[in-house]
Amino acid sequence: MWEEKDNKLTRTFKFKDFTEAFGFMTRVAIIAEKMDHHPNWSNVYNQVTIELSTHDAGDVVTENDHKLAKAIDDLV
């Protein structure tokens, strides 16, 4: 579940292993590039943490962030 906190939408995803986590990141990257809306994220082994905010709007959560979050949710 996404959490809105400190002007960011944040969610951590857990996978079976590093390969699944990295594959997920690749699929997210393709969607983000098509939307021209890129996440801040980190990956440690089987865990991917994503933070979404709109830099052009002053680093706050906008509809673009919610659209990307929905697209990411549709991957899992």
Short mmCIF file of C-alpha atoms in Angstrom, two decimals:
data_model
loop_
_atom_site.label_atom_id
_atom_site.label_comp_id
_atom_site.label_asym_id
_atom_site.label_seq_id
_atom_site.Cartn_x
_atom_site.Cartn_y
_atom_site.Cartn_z
CA MET A 1 0.00 0.00 0.00
CA TRP A 2 1.26 3.46 -0.89
CA GLU A 3 1.74 5.91 1.97
CA GLU A 4 1.68 9.67 1.47
CA LYS A 5 4.18 11.24 3.84
CA ASP A 6 6.54 14.22 3.69
CA ASN A 7 5.24 15.24 0.24
CA LYS A 8 6.01 11.80 -1.24
CA LEU A 9 4.11 8.67 -2.14
CA THR A 10 6.18 5.79 -0.77
CA ARG A 11 5.92 2.03 -1.02
CA THR A 12 8.29 -0.88 -0.45
CA PHE A 13 7.92 -4.01 -2.56
CA LYS A 14 9.42 -7.39 -1.58
CA PHE A 15 10.24 -10.16 -4.01
CA LYS A 16 11.55 -13.71 -3.93
CA ASP A 17 15.11 -12.68 -4.81
CA PHE A 18 17.29 -10.04 -6.45
CA THR A 19 16.44 -11.16 -9.99
CA GLU A 20 12.71 -10.66 -9.44
CA ALA A 21 13.32 -7.27 -7.81
CA PHE A 22 15.55 -6.14 -10.67
CA GLY A 23 13.04 -7.36 -13.28
CA PHE A 24 10.34 -5.34 -11.52
CA MET A 25 12.57 -2.26 -11.59
CA THR A 26 13.12 -2.73 -15.31
CA ARG A 27 9.38 -2.87 -15.98
CA VAL A 28 8.84 0.24 -13.82
CA ALA A 29 11.62 2.05 -15.68
CA ILE A 30 9.92 1.43 -19.03
CA ILE A 31 6.59 2.79 -17.76
CA ALA A 32 8.24 5.79 -16.06
CA GLU A 33 10.12 6.67 -19.23
CA LYS A 34 6.92 6.51 -21.32
CA MET A 35 5.20 8.77 -18.78
CA ASP A 36 8.29 11.03 -18.52
CA HIS A 37 7.86 10.80 -14.76
CA HIS A 38 10.73 9.14 -12.93
CA PRO A 39 10.80 7.73 -9.39
CA ASN A 40 13.36 8.03 -6.66
CA TRP A 41 14.08 4.47 -5.64
CA SER A 42 16.46 2.07 -3.99
CA ASN A 43 17.06 -1.65 -4.19
CA VAL A 44 18.58 -3.92 -1.57
CA TYR A 45 18.59 -7.59 -2.56
CA ASN A 46 14.88 -8.52 -2.84
CA GLN A 47 13.42 -5.20 -1.75
CA VAL A 48 12.60 -2.12 -3.84
CA THR A 49 11.55 1.14 -2.18
CA ILE A 50 9.95 3.76 -4.41
CA GLU A 51 9.28 7.42 -3.61
CA LEU A 52 7.16 9.51 -5.97
CA SER A 53 6.86 13.28 -6.07
CA THR A 54 6.69 15.82 -8.86
CA HIS A 55 9.88 17.86 -8.99
CA ASP A 56 8.47 20.45 -11.41
CA ALA A 57 5.62 21.17 -8.98
CA GLY A 58 7.97 21.81 -6.06
CA ASP A 59 8.50 18.22 -4.91
CA VAL A 60 4.92 17.56 -3.89
CA VAL A 61 2.53 14.72 -4.73
CA THR A 62 0.46 15.38 -7.85
CA GLU A 63 -1.91 13.43 -10.08
CA ASN A 64 1.13 12.29 -12.10
CA ASP A 65 2.44 10.51 -9.02
CA HIS A 66 -0.88 8.79 -8.42
CA LYS A 67 -1.02 7.69 -12.08
CA LEU A 68 2.49 6.24 -11.90
CA ALA A 69 1.73 4.54 -8.58
CA LYS A 70 -1.35 2.91 -10.16
CA ALA A 71 0.69 1.74 -13.15
CA ILE A 72 3.31 0.29 -10.80
CA ASP A 73 0.62 -1.48 -8.76
CA ASP A 74 -0.72 -3.03 -11.96
CA LEU A 75 2.66 -4.77 -12.41
CA VAL A 76 2.40 -6.78 -9.20
#
